[in-house]
Amino acid sequence: MNEVKSTIDKRDGVSNSDFKIGILGGGQLGKMLGLAAANWDVKIWMLDKSKSFPGGNTCSHFVEGDFKNYDDVYNFGQQVDVLTIEIEHVNTDALLQLEKEGKTIHPSPSKLNIIKDKGLQKQFYYEHKLPTSPFRLFSGKEEILDAIEANKLRFPFVQKSRLAGYDGKGVAVIRSENDLSKILAAPSVLEPLVDIDKELAVVVARNERGEVQAFPPVEMEFHPTANLVEFLICPAQISDEISQKAIDVSMKVMETFGVCGLLAVELFLTKSGEILINEVAPRPHNSGHHTIDSCYTSQFQQHLRAIMNLPLGSTKMKTPSVMVNILGADNHTGHAYYDGLSEAMNIEGANLHLYGKELTKPFRKMGHATIVADSLEKAKSNARKLKEKLRVISL
Ligand code: ADP
């Protein structure tokens, strides 16, 4: 184990002002990790293509480079004490080498290799008897078409590209012969269409001391066309029993992976009351953004605590909340302008988090707002108001 980590363990606190946390990725998640770290005496280093990205403002040192490139990751990793990610699709070969040389890396690169491939992720659940929908792996479009032709594959099914899919971009729902043109030409996982009652998420944290903590389950409501979360409701409107089941499954997934840091577990609650794992992300996640404003500890602070092997913070909820992703308006591409910002800020309990992306595009995540209120009903109606008032456009 490296020297700095043992320094932290001995002092049992973040009291080493030379301590450097390296983050691969300088997007909004990096930015919010940087904001959380700014309260402590630690240095945040980031690696991404441009310092003008959201994270550029909230780190002590920004290295311009490519987190998919071996040398860039290796060289960056050598200069920091603990290395973490804000995106899965980084060069894990470089991370494996750094780990061999004694660098502390969370999540561990071998687990990251499993998680970033949706096929390996599904196999992991299957091998460890963790609840998930049945699945089959296909090498590409041809093999899928052949299976349909030979009556070995039934409609409807969901196809997910094994690598590099996010925000629904690598997902196709194939309901009938009419959808064949939508089949993705990529190695993929095929699953039957799950009869979803609600989509839930539980963000879990684990440190090297073996402490595990889960945030309260949240419920996601999706935008009907963009396939992005539109409202994130906390607490999820489910029974205590289902809530506990969701937490139990998520803690079990975390303990089975055994990673340190955060693990966001996306779940399906089926119409028959089953909890199935959809997928996980070993990093801060969109489904935990509300924690900044509505929980005792934010997911970002929790990730930092976990990767530095500090005690985990309380995940208790302070207030009900609804989180809204602020997306680029349809038909607007160009320099971002926040239309209706003052009106949005006038809404009681609205906490705006604008990521500082210079350019807006249709449905690009430009920020989020967490609306807190005494009741979920109030938070929801204010969230709807905010969505009506605030638009990210280009002039
Ligand atoms: P991404 O990694 O792009 O977010 P997901 O695997 O989470 O992709 O899928 C995106 C969305 O597609 C899910 O949130 C859900 O709404 C829908 N979906 C995914 N798998 C299934 C399934 N087996 N049955 C029904 N809907 C699904």
Tab-separated table of C-alpha atoms and ligand atoms in Angstrom:
chain	number	residue	atom	x	y	z
A	1	MET	CA	0.000	0.000	0.000
A	2	ASN	CA	1.293	3.429	-0.722
A	3	GLU	CA	2.650	5.808	1.832
A	4	VAL	CA	0.040	8.522	1.681
A	5	LYS	CA	-2.806	6.147	2.314
A	6	SER	CA	-1.184	4.922	5.487
A	7	THR	CA	-0.699	8.557	6.523
A	8	ILE	CA	-4.423	9.064	6.188
A	9	ASP	CA	-5.217	5.916	8.145
A	10	LYS	CA	-2.924	6.880	11.013
A	11	ARG	CA	-4.181	10.402	11.331
A	12	ASP	CA	-7.749	9.273	10.809
A	13	GLY	CA	-8.618	12.468	9.046
A	14	VAL	CA	-7.952	14.540	5.970
A	15	SER	CA	-5.108	16.483	7.423
A	16	ASN	CA	-2.433	16.023	4.808
A	17	SER	CA	-2.638	19.062	2.596
A	18	ASP	CA	-0.433	17.436	-0.038
A	19	PHE	CA	-2.910	14.646	-0.572
A	20	LYS	CA	-3.904	14.416	-4.220
A	21	ILE	CA	-6.969	12.719	-5.580
A	22	GLY	CA	-6.851	12.149	-9.315
A	23	ILE	CA	-10.117	11.957	-11.239
A	24	LEU	CA	-10.289	10.500	-14.724
A	25	GLY	CA	-12.845	12.715	-16.424
A	26	GLY	CA	-13.589	16.407	-16.040
A	27	GLY	CA	-17.325	16.509	-16.723
A	28	GLN	CA	-20.102	17.528	-14.342
A	29	LEU	CA	-19.489	14.609	-11.990
A	30	GLY	CA	-15.865	15.648	-11.707
A	31	LYS	CA	-16.986	19.207	-11.104
A	32	MET	CA	-19.263	18.192	-8.235
A	33	LEU	CA	-16.569	15.942	-6.723
A	34	GLY	CA	-14.255	18.948	-6.880
A	35	LEU	CA	-16.827	21.132	-5.125
A	36	ALA	CA	-17.195	18.591	-2.333
A	37	ALA	CA	-13.424	18.266	-1.965
A	38	ALA	CA	-13.019	22.042	-1.763
A	39	ASN	CA	-14.393	21.883	1.787
A	40	TRP	CA	-11.473	19.705	2.785
A	41	ASP	CA	-7.758	20.105	2.603
A	42	VAL	CA	-7.163	17.808	-0.350
A	43	LYS	CA	-6.083	18.556	-3.886
A	44	ILE	CA	-8.140	17.453	-6.836
A	45	TRP	CA	-6.399	16.685	-10.104
A	46	MET	CA	-8.393	15.963	-13.236
A	47	LEU	CA	-7.611	14.437	-16.592
A	48	ASP	CA	-9.760	15.242	-19.607
A	49	LYS	CA	-9.510	16.780	-23.052
A	50	SER	CA	-10.035	20.409	-22.136
A	51	LYS	CA	-9.814	22.610	-19.079
A	52	SER	CA	-12.908	24.366	-20.383
A	53	PHE	CA	-14.963	21.293	-19.395
A	54	PRO	CA	-17.159	21.625	-16.259
A	55	GLY	CA	-14.518	20.166	-13.930
A	56	GLY	CA	-11.914	22.699	-15.017
A	57	ASN	CA	-13.182	25.222	-12.481
A	58	THR	CA	-13.232	23.026	-9.420
A	59	CYS	CA	-9.868	21.317	-9.415
A	60	SER	CA	-6.444	22.384	-8.233
A	61	HIS	CA	-4.788	21.043	-11.339
A	62	PHE	CA	-6.208	20.076	-14.723
A	63	VAL	CA	-4.215	17.870	-17.067
A	64	GLU	CA	-5.319	18.026	-20.688
A	65	GLY	CA	-5.227	14.525	-22.126
A	66	ASP	CA	-7.302	11.514	-23.043
A	67	PHE	CA	-8.520	9.164	-20.315
A	68	LYS	CA	-8.818	6.446	-22.962
A	69	ASN	CA	-5.118	6.683	-23.789
A	70	TYR	CA	-2.700	4.359	-21.946
A	71	ASP	CA	0.172	6.810	-21.559
A	72	ASP	CA	-2.019	9.732	-20.535
A	73	VAL	CA	-3.693	7.693	-17.779
A	74	TYR	CA	-0.463	6.067	-16.648
A	75	ASN	CA	1.439	9.347	-16.390
A	76	PHE	CA	-1.461	11.094	-14.674
A	77	GLY	CA	-1.900	8.234	-12.202
A	78	GLN	CA	1.732	8.372	-11.187
A	79	GLN	CA	1.320	11.902	-9.930
A	80	VAL	CA	-1.601	11.395	-7.545
A	81	ASP	CA	-2.174	9.450	-4.327
A	82	VAL	CA	-5.589	7.969	-5.009
A	83	LEU	CA	-7.077	7.567	-8.434
A	84	THR	CA	-10.791	7.480	-9.162
A	85	ILE	CA	-13.147	7.941	-12.103
A	86	GLU	CA	-16.202	9.904	-13.076
A	87	ILE	CA	-16.769	7.824	-16.225
A	88	GLU	CA	-16.318	4.086	-16.792
A	89	HIS	CA	-14.813	4.173	-20.245
A	90	VAL	CA	-11.232	4.854	-19.283
A	91	ASN	CA	-8.037	2.981	-20.134
A	92	THR	CA	-8.097	0.134	-17.632
A	93	ASP	CA	-4.826	-1.407	-18.908
A	94	ALA	CA	-2.996	1.630	-17.560
A	95	LEU	CA	-4.951	1.359	-14.301
A	96	LEU	CA	-4.075	-2.329	-13.934
A	97	GLN	CA	-0.393	-1.469	-14.366
A	98	LEU	CA	-0.602	1.371	-11.836
A	99	GLU	CA	-2.351	-0.944	-9.397
A	100	LYS	CA	0.448	-3.504	-9.837
A	101	GLU	CA	2.888	-0.759	-8.927
A	102	GLY	CA	1.017	-0.093	-5.687
A	103	LYS	CA	-1.261	2.802	-6.595
A	104	THR	CA	-4.574	3.008	-4.771
A	105	ILE	CA	-7.343	2.944	-7.375
A	106	HIS	CA	-11.061	3.017	-6.627
A	107	PRO	CA	-12.985	1.334	-8.135
A	108	SER	CA	-10.517	-1.484	-8.722
A	109	PRO	CA	-9.670	-1.744	-12.433
A	110	SER	CA	-10.513	-5.455	-12.680
A	111	LYS	CA	-14.048	-4.773	-11.427
A	112	LEU	CA	-14.286	-1.754	-13.677
A	113	ASN	CA	-13.494	-4.037	-16.616
A	114	ILE	CA	-16.490	-6.171	-15.693
A	115	ILE	CA	-18.817	-3.238	-15.121
A	116	LYS	CA	-17.996	-1.341	-18.290
A	117	ASP	CA	-18.971	-4.333	-20.423
A	118	LYS	CA	-22.709	-4.890	-20.046
A	119	GLY	CA	-22.228	-8.513	-21.138
A	120	LEU	CA	-19.651	-9.284	-18.441
A	121	GLN	CA	-21.777	-7.375	-15.940
A	122	LYS	CA	-24.776	-9.592	-16.656
A	123	GLN	CA	-22.615	-12.723	-16.438
A	124	PHE	CA	-21.350	-11.496	-13.065
A	125	TYR	CA	-24.916	-11.257	-11.725
A	126	TYR	CA	-25.733	-14.670	-13.122
A	127	GLU	CA	-22.611	-16.314	-11.621
A	128	HIS	CA	-23.239	-14.735	-8.217
A	129	LYS	CA	-26.950	-15.504	-8.226
A	130	LEU	CA	-27.885	-11.836	-8.066
A	131	PRO	CA	-31.383	-11.069	-9.358
A	132	THR	CA	-31.437	-9.761	-12.934
A	133	SER	CA	-33.463	-10.453	-16.060
A	134	PRO	CA	-32.443	-13.409	-18.280
A	135	PHE	CA	-30.103	-12.496	-21.145
A	136	ARG	CA	-28.163	-13.750	-24.138
A	137	LEU	CA	-25.002	-12.385	-25.705
A	138	PHE	CA	-24.723	-11.724	-29.453
A	139	SER	CA	-21.674	-10.781	-31.511
A	140	GLY	CA	-23.533	-8.400	-33.809
A	141	LYS	CA	-26.544	-7.651	-35.984
A	142	GLU	CA	-26.125	-10.620	-38.323
A	143	GLU	CA	-26.239	-13.129	-35.514
A	144	ILE	CA	-29.399	-11.505	-34.145
A	145	LEU	CA	-31.094	-11.524	-37.551
A	146	ASP	CA	-30.126	-15.183	-38.044
A	147	ALA	CA	-31.592	-16.091	-34.657
A	148	ILE	CA	-34.858	-14.324	-35.514
A	149	GLU	CA	-34.952	-16.060	-38.914
A	150	ALA	CA	-34.418	-19.443	-37.273
A	151	ASN	CA	-37.173	-18.721	-34.737
A	152	LYS	CA	-34.669	-18.817	-31.913
A	153	LEU	CA	-35.349	-15.302	-30.734
A	154	ARG	CA	-38.718	-13.881	-29.824
A	155	PHE	CA	-40.116	-10.372	-29.903
A	156	PRO	CA	-40.180	-8.134	-27.989
A	157	PHE	CA	-36.620	-7.781	-26.715
A	158	VAL	CA	-34.220	-5.099	-25.576
A	159	GLN	CA	-30.808	-4.898	-27.206
A	160	LYS	CA	-27.960	-3.195	-25.354
A	161	SER	CA	-24.587	-2.532	-26.839
A	162	ARG	CA	-22.015	-4.167	-24.535
A	163	LEU	CA	-19.639	-1.224	-24.557
A	164	ALA	CA	-19.885	2.549	-24.350
A	165	GLY	CA	-23.643	2.934	-24.069
A	166	TYR	CA	-25.010	5.524	-21.672
A	167	ASP	CA	-28.178	7.561	-21.249
A	168	GLY	CA	-30.026	5.043	-23.375
A	169	LYS	CA	-27.881	5.694	-26.459
A	170	GLY	CA	-26.775	2.100	-26.847
A	171	VAL	CA	-30.227	0.650	-26.202
A	172	ALA	CA	-32.827	-0.461	-28.758
A	173	VAL	CA	-36.263	-1.852	-28.015
A	174	ILE	CA	-37.204	-4.302	-30.743
A	175	ARG	CA	-40.908	-5.045	-30.575
A	176	SER	CA	-41.580	-6.670	-33.942
A	177	GLU	CA	-40.302	-7.265	-37.496
A	178	ASN	CA	-40.973	-3.548	-38.107
A	179	ASP	CA	-38.153	-2.600	-35.763
A	180	LEU	CA	-35.431	-4.687	-37.414
A	181	SER	CA	-33.759	-1.584	-38.843
A	182	LYS	CA	-33.242	-0.339	-35.263
A	183	ILE	CA	-31.015	-3.288	-34.364
A	184	LEU	CA	-27.591	-2.012	-33.364
A	185	ALA	CA	-24.528	-3.319	-35.198
A	186	ALA	CA	-22.489	-4.042	-32.088
A	187	PRO	CA	-21.677	-6.887	-29.726
A	188	SER	CA	-24.660	-6.791	-27.437
A	189	VAL	CA	-26.751	-8.175	-24.620
A	190	LEU	CA	-30.335	-9.127	-25.393
A	191	GLU	CA	-32.951	-9.243	-22.684
A	192	PRO	CA	-36.684	-9.841	-22.692
A	193	LEU	CA	-38.738	-6.709	-22.131
A	194	VAL	CA	-39.262	-6.511	-18.377
A	195	ASP	CA	-42.740	-5.648	-17.155
A	196	ILE	CA	-41.560	-2.577	-15.255
A	197	ASP	CA	-43.693	-1.026	-12.537
A	198	LYS	CA	-41.058	1.494	-11.435
A	199	GLU	CA	-37.393	2.198	-12.093
A	200	LEU	CA	-35.509	2.651	-8.847
A	201	ALA	CA	-31.926	3.407	-7.921
A	202	VAL	CA	-29.929	2.972	-4.757
A	203	VAL	CA	-26.534	4.604	-4.366
A	204	VAL	CA	-24.332	2.542	-2.077
A	205	ALA	CA	-20.922	3.412	-0.659
A	206	ARG	CA	-18.185	1.168	0.699
A	207	ASN	CA	-14.783	1.951	2.163
A	208	GLU	CA	-11.770	-0.276	2.766
A	209	ARG	CA	-12.767	-0.676	6.403
A	210	GLY	CA	-15.684	-2.662	4.987
A	211	GLU	CA	-18.373	-0.152	6.028
A	212	VAL	CA	-21.299	-0.114	3.617
A	213	GLN	CA	-24.044	2.519	3.554
A	214	ALA	CA	-26.988	2.988	1.206
A	215	PHE	CA	-28.837	6.199	0.387
A	216	PRO	CA	-32.646	5.932	0.423
A	217	PRO	CA	-34.055	4.416	-2.810
A	218	VAL	CA	-35.131	6.918	-5.437
A	219	GLU	CA	-37.636	6.576	-8.203
A	220	MET	CA	-36.838	7.639	-11.758
A	221	GLU	CA	-39.325	8.974	-14.194
A	222	PHE	CA	-38.121	9.042	-17.780
A	223	HIS	CA	-38.600	11.612	-20.506
A	224	PRO	CA	-40.981	9.990	-22.978
A	225	THR	CA	-38.753	10.505	-26.047
A	226	ALA	CA	-35.226	11.393	-24.926
A	227	ASN	CA	-34.737	8.236	-22.802
A	228	LEU	CA	-33.234	10.377	-20.036
A	229	VAL	CA	-34.406	10.672	-16.469
A	230	GLU	CA	-36.864	13.550	-16.279
A	231	PHE	CA	-37.799	13.510	-12.576
A	232	LEU	CA	-35.985	11.774	-9.813
A	233	ILE	CA	-38.142	11.381	-6.766
A	234	CYS	CA	-36.802	10.885	-3.271
A	235	PRO	CA	-38.018	8.986	-1.393
A	236	ALA	CA	-39.337	6.513	-3.958
A	237	GLN	CA	-43.060	6.026	-3.615
A	238	ILE	CA	-42.908	2.379	-2.647
A	239	SER	CA	-43.778	0.378	0.448
A	240	ASP	CA	-41.257	0.007	3.276
A	241	GLU	CA	-40.963	-3.633	2.367
A	242	ILE	CA	-40.034	-2.942	-1.273
A	243	SER	CA	-37.705	-0.172	-0.157
A	244	GLN	CA	-35.878	-2.562	2.170
A	245	LYS	CA	-35.717	-5.174	-0.579
A	246	ALA	CA	-34.166	-2.638	-2.962
A	247	ILE	CA	-31.590	-1.661	-0.325
A	248	ASP	CA	-30.795	-5.302	0.518
A	249	VAL	CA	-30.224	-6.224	-3.130
A	250	SER	CA	-28.078	-3.144	-3.707
A	251	MET	CA	-25.936	-3.764	-0.601
A	252	LYS	CA	-25.470	-7.347	-1.740
A	253	VAL	CA	-24.345	-6.192	-5.194
A	254	MET	CA	-21.876	-3.824	-3.542
A	255	GLU	CA	-20.528	-6.517	-1.230
A	256	THR	CA	-20.203	-8.960	-4.120
A	257	PHE	CA	-18.293	-6.515	-6.295
A	258	GLY	CA	-16.336	-5.383	-3.227
A	259	VAL	CA	-15.387	-2.061	-4.770
A	260	CYS	CA	-14.607	1.055	-2.738
A	261	GLY	CA	-16.295	4.354	-3.459
A	262	LEU	CA	-19.838	4.596	-4.739
A	263	LEU	CA	-21.839	2.032	-6.620
A	264	ALA	CA	-25.080	3.314	-8.114
A	265	VAL	CA	-27.429	0.377	-8.561
A	266	GLU	CA	-30.222	0.832	-11.092
A	267	LEU	CA	-33.140	-1.467	-10.405
A	268	PHE	CA	-36.417	-2.503	-11.956
A	269	LEU	CA	-39.395	-3.080	-9.695
A	270	THR	CA	-41.514	-5.457	-11.753
A	271	LYS	CA	-45.293	-5.503	-11.756
A	272	SER	CA	-45.130	-8.726	-9.775
A	273	GLY	CA	-43.082	-7.042	-7.012
A	274	GLU	CA	-39.675	-8.449	-7.910
A	275	ILE	CA	-36.514	-6.355	-7.690
A	276	LEU	CA	-34.148	-6.918	-10.647
A	277	ILE	CA	-30.749	-5.338	-11.156
A	278	ASN	CA	-30.587	-3.400	-14.402
A	279	GLU	CA	-27.040	-2.106	-14.256
A	280	VAL	CA	-24.519	-0.464	-11.971
A	281	ALA	CA	-22.108	2.447	-12.172
A	282	PRO	CA	-19.088	2.543	-9.814
A	283	ARG	CA	-19.019	6.320	-9.401
A	284	PRO	CA	-21.277	9.265	-8.540
A	285	HIS	CA	-24.458	9.029	-10.537
A	286	ASN	CA	-27.323	11.131	-11.812
A	287	SER	CA	-29.652	9.284	-9.460
A	288	GLY	CA	-27.721	10.646	-6.464
A	289	HIS	CA	-27.603	14.326	-7.394
A	290	HIS	CA	-30.422	15.269	-5.027
A	291	THR	CA	-28.282	14.168	-2.061
A	292	ILE	CA	-26.335	17.450	-2.305
A	293	ASP	CA	-29.407	19.362	-1.185
A	294	SER	CA	-31.557	16.788	0.555
A	295	CYS	CA	-29.391	14.343	2.516
A	296	TYR	CA	-27.059	14.614	5.511
A	297	THR	CA	-24.138	13.700	3.248
A	298	SER	CA	-23.951	14.216	-0.495
A	299	GLN	CA	-23.017	11.334	-2.781
A	300	PHE	CA	-19.911	13.309	-3.791
A	301	GLN	CA	-18.703	13.744	-0.235
A	302	GLN	CA	-19.523	10.085	0.378
A	303	HIS	CA	-17.427	8.994	-2.595
A	304	LEU	CA	-14.471	11.005	-1.298
A	305	ARG	CA	-14.882	9.599	2.213
A	306	ALA	CA	-15.051	6.071	0.804
A	307	ILE	CA	-12.026	6.267	-1.498
A	308	MET	CA	-9.937	7.841	1.276
A	309	ASN	CA	-11.004	5.131	3.712
A	310	LEU	CA	-12.625	7.637	6.049
A	311	PRO	CA	-15.828	6.870	7.985
A	312	LEU	CA	-18.879	7.039	5.754
A	313	GLY	CA	-21.352	9.845	6.341
A	314	SER	CA	-24.975	9.429	7.318
A	315	THR	CA	-27.187	8.840	4.300
A	316	LYS	CA	-30.343	10.059	6.064
A	317	MET	CA	-32.721	12.258	4.144
A	318	LYS	CA	-33.184	15.827	5.432
A	319	THR	CA	-36.175	16.592	3.273
A	320	PRO	CA	-38.196	15.100	0.415
A	321	SER	CA	-36.925	16.202	-2.979
A	322	VAL	CA	-37.427	16.045	-6.704
A	323	MET	CA	-34.438	16.307	-9.018
A	324	VAL	CA	-34.869	17.581	-12.538
A	325	ASN	CA	-32.258	17.276	-15.234
A	326	ILE	CA	-31.900	20.552	-17.088
A	327	LEU	CA	-31.557	19.508	-20.712
A	328	GLY	CA	-30.748	21.487	-23.825
A	329	ALA	CA	-33.987	22.496	-25.583
A	330	ASP	CA	-34.937	20.726	-28.783
A	331	ASN	CA	-33.842	22.563	-31.959
A	332	HIS	CA	-31.263	24.648	-30.118
A	333	THR	CA	-27.574	24.121	-30.760
A	334	GLY	CA	-24.969	26.726	-29.884
A	335	HIS	CA	-23.868	28.983	-27.074
A	336	ALA	CA	-25.991	28.231	-24.015
A	337	TYR	CA	-28.463	30.787	-22.701
A	338	TYR	CA	-30.612	30.108	-19.644
A	339	ASP	CA	-34.026	31.438	-20.497
A	340	GLY	CA	-36.207	31.998	-17.416
A	341	LEU	CA	-33.405	31.646	-14.908
A	342	SER	CA	-34.696	34.338	-12.538
A	343	GLU	CA	-38.169	32.853	-12.494
A	344	ALA	CA	-36.716	29.413	-11.815
A	345	MET	CA	-34.629	30.794	-8.965
A	346	ASN	CA	-37.763	32.350	-7.482
A	347	ILE	CA	-39.321	28.951	-6.915
A	348	GLU	CA	-39.194	28.005	-3.257
A	349	GLY	CA	-36.751	25.232	-2.524
A	350	ALA	CA	-35.199	25.200	-6.001
A	351	ASN	CA	-31.450	24.596	-5.929
A	352	LEU	CA	-29.878	25.087	-9.323
A	353	HIS	CA	-26.705	23.369	-10.399
A	354	LEU	CA	-25.560	24.571	-13.803
A	355	TYR	CA	-22.589	22.650	-15.116
A	356	GLY	CA	-21.056	25.445	-17.162
A	357	LYS	CA	-21.049	23.714	-20.536
A	358	GLU	CA	-20.477	26.370	-23.128
A	359	LEU	CA	-22.497	24.746	-25.888
A	360	THR	CA	-26.032	23.474	-25.682
A	361	LYS	CA	-27.469	20.689	-27.866
A	362	PRO	CA	-30.897	19.070	-27.840
A	363	PHE	CA	-31.213	16.956	-24.684
A	364	ARG	CA	-27.624	17.602	-23.561
A	365	LYS	CA	-27.399	17.527	-19.756
A	366	MET	CA	-26.641	21.169	-18.989
A	367	GLY	CA	-27.414	21.070	-15.300
A	368	HIS	CA	-29.870	19.856	-12.731
A	369	ALA	CA	-32.130	21.344	-10.102
A	370	THR	CA	-33.136	19.779	-6.835
A	371	ILE	CA	-36.385	21.047	-5.439
A	372	VAL	CA	-36.787	20.467	-1.731
A	373	ALA	CA	-40.049	20.909	0.158
A	374	ASP	CA	-41.875	19.742	3.253
A	375	SER	CA	-43.843	17.282	1.169
A	376	LEU	CA	-43.163	15.333	-1.996
A	377	GLU	CA	-46.350	16.760	-3.540
A	378	LYS	CA	-45.090	20.307	-3.084
A	379	ALA	CA	-41.638	19.384	-4.400
A	380	LYS	CA	-43.230	17.779	-7.451
A	381	SER	CA	-45.452	20.708	-8.296
A	382	ASN	CA	-42.522	23.109	-7.928
A	383	ALA	CA	-40.370	20.837	-10.098
A	384	ARG	CA	-43.020	20.960	-12.812
A	385	LYS	CA	-43.075	24.755	-12.558
A	386	LEU	CA	-39.329	24.880	-12.874
A	387	LYS	CA	-39.401	22.737	-15.975
A	388	GLU	CA	-41.935	25.063	-17.559
A	389	LYS	CA	-39.967	28.195	-16.764
A	390	LEU	CA	-36.370	27.248	-17.426
A	391	ARG	CA	-35.110	26.451	-20.919
A	392	VAL	CA	-31.584	26.128	-22.176
A	393	ILE	CA	-31.536	27.661	-25.619
A	394	SER	CA	-29.107	29.233	-28.051
A	395	LEU	CA	-29.824	32.765	-29.201
B	1	ADP	P1	-28.102	3.101	-20.227
B	1	ADP	O1	-26.841	2.480	-19.737
B	1	ADP	O2	-27.935	3.726	-21.560
B	1	ADP	O3	-28.752	3.979	-19.211
B	1	ADP	P2	-29.987	1.004	-19.574
B	1	ADP	O4	-29.523	-0.390	-19.615
B	1	ADP	O5	-30.109	1.614	-18.223
B	1	ADP	O6	-29.062	1.897	-20.523
B	1	ADP	O7	-31.362	1.123	-20.314
B	1	ADP	C1	-31.979	2.382	-20.523
B	1	ADP	C2	-33.458	2.290	-20.253
B	1	ADP	O8	-34.057	1.326	-21.134
B	1	ADP	C3	-33.805	1.782	-18.861
B	1	ADP	O9	-33.746	2.796	-17.906
B	1	ADP	C4	-35.210	1.261	-19.090
B	1	ADP	O10	-36.146	2.329	-19.142
B	1	ADP	C5	-35.114	0.641	-20.473
B	1	ADP	N1	-34.790	-0.803	-20.359
B	1	ADP	C6	-33.557	-1.333	-20.271
B	1	ADP	N2	-33.604	-2.671	-20.180
B	1	ADP	C7	-34.896	-3.009	-20.213
B	1	ADP	C8	-35.612	-4.248	-20.162
B	1	ADP	N3	-34.994	-5.429	-20.106
B	1	ADP	N4	-36.958	-4.204	-20.211
B	1	ADP	C9	-37.606	-3.021	-20.312
B	1	ADP	N5	-37.005	-1.830	-20.392
B	1	ADP	C10	-35.673	-1.812	-20.335
